[in-house]
Coordinates of C-alpha atoms in Angstrom, one line a residue:
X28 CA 209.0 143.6 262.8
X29 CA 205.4 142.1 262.4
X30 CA 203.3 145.6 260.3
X31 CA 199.5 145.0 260.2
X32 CA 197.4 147.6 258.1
X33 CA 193.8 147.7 257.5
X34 CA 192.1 150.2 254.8
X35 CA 188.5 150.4 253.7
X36 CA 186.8 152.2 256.5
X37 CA 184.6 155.0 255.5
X38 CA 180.9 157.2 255.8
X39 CA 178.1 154.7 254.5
X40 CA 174.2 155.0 255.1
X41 CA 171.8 152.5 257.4
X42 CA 171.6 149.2 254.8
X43 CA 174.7 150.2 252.9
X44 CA 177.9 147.7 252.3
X45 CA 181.5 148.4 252.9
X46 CA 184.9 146.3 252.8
X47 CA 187.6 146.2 255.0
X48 CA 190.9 144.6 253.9
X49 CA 193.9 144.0 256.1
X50 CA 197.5 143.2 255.4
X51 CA 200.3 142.0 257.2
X52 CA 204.3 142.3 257.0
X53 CA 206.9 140.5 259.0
X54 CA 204.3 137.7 259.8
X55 CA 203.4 133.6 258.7
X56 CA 200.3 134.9 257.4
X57 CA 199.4 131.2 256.3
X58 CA 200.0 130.0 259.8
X59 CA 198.6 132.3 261.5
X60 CA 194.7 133.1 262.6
X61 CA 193.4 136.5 262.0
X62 CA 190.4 138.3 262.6
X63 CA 188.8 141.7 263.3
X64 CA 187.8 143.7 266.6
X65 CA 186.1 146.6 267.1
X66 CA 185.9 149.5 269.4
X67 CA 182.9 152.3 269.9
X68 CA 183.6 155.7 271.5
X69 CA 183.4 154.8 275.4
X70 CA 182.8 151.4 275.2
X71 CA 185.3 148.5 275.4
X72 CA 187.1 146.5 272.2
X73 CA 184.8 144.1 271.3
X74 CA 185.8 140.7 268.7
X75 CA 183.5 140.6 265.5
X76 CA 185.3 137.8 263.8
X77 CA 187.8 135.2 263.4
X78 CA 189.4 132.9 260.6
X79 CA 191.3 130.1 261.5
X80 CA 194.6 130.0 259.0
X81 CA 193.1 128.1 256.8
X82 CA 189.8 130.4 256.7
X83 CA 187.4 127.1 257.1
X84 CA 186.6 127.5 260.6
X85 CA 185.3 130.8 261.0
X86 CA 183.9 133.0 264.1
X87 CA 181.2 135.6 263.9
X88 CA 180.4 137.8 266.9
X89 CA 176.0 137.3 267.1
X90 CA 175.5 140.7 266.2
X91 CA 176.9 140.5 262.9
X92 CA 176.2 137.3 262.2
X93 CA 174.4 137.2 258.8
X94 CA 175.4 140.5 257.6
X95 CA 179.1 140.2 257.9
X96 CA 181.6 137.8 256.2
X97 CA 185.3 137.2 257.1
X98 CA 187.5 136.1 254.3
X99 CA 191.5 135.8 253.6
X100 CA 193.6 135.1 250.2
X101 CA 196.7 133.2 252.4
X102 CA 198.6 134.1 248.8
X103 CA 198.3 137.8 248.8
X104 CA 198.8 138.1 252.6
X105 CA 195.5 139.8 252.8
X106 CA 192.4 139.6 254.9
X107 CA 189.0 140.7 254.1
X108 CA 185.7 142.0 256.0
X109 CA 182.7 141.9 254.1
X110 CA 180.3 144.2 256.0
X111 CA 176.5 144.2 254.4
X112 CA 173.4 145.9 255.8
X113 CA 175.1 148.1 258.2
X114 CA 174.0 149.7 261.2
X115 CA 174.5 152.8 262.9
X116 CA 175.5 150.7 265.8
X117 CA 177.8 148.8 264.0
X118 CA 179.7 152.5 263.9
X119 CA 183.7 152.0 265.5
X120 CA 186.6 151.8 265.0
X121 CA 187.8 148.6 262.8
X122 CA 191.0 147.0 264.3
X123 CA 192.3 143.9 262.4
X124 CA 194.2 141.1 264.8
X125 CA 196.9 138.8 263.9
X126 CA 197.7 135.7 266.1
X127 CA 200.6 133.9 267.1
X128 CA 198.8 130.6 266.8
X129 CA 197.0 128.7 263.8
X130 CA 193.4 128.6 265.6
X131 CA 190.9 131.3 266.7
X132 CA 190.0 129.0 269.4
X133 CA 188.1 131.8 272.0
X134 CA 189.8 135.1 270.4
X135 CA 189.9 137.0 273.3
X136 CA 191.9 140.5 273.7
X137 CA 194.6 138.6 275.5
X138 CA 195.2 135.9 272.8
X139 CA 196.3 138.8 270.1
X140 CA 199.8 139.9 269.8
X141 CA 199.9 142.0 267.1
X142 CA 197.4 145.2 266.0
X143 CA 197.0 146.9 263.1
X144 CA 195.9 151.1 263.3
X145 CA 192.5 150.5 263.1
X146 CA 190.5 151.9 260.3
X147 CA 186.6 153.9 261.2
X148 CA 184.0 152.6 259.7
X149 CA 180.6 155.2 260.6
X150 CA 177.1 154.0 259.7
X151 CA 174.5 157.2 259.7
X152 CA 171.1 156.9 259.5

């Protein structure tokens, strides 16, 4: 049974930094593509980022680009968002993704098989 947990969320202020870290269970982490979605109240899930299984093709979504950088440790099973200069509209829920396949090629919802609980990350201003 594939487990994926992220921890990290939390309150920050407008220009603050957090980290998100996700870990998996039951999964090829090495051989396997991961990244991170996110979903705001009443608005749909949205893909931020994606690292290929070797984390040297990576994905940004255009809003975070800049400000956010995805990065995994393939030996500790663990996957990292650095989030810097937050925004309040950068306010959701966190939800790290786990592929079936090696590459993030588009990353859409449909691509992602497993989900981890999601973690809230809330930027005030």
């Amino acid at each position: 049974q594939v487990q994926v947990i992220e921890s990290g969320g939390g309150l920050v202020q407008a220009g603050g930094s957090l980290r998100l870290s996700c870990t998996t269970s039951g999964l090829t982490f090495d051989d396997s593509a991961m990244g991170w979605f996110r979903q705001a109240p009443g608005k749909e899930r949205e893909r931020v980022s994606c690292s290929n299984w070797q984390g040297d093709s990576i994905y940004y979504e255009d809003s975070v680009k800049g400000r956010f950088t995805i990065t995994r440790d393939n030996a500790k099973n663990t996957l990292y968002l650095q989030m810097n200069s937050l925004k309040p509209e950068d306010t959701a829920m966190y939800y790290c993704a786990a592929k079936a396949s090696r590459l993030c090629s588009s990353f859409p919802l449909s691509d992602v098989p497993y989900w981890g609980q999601g973690t809230q990350v809330t930027v005030s201003t």
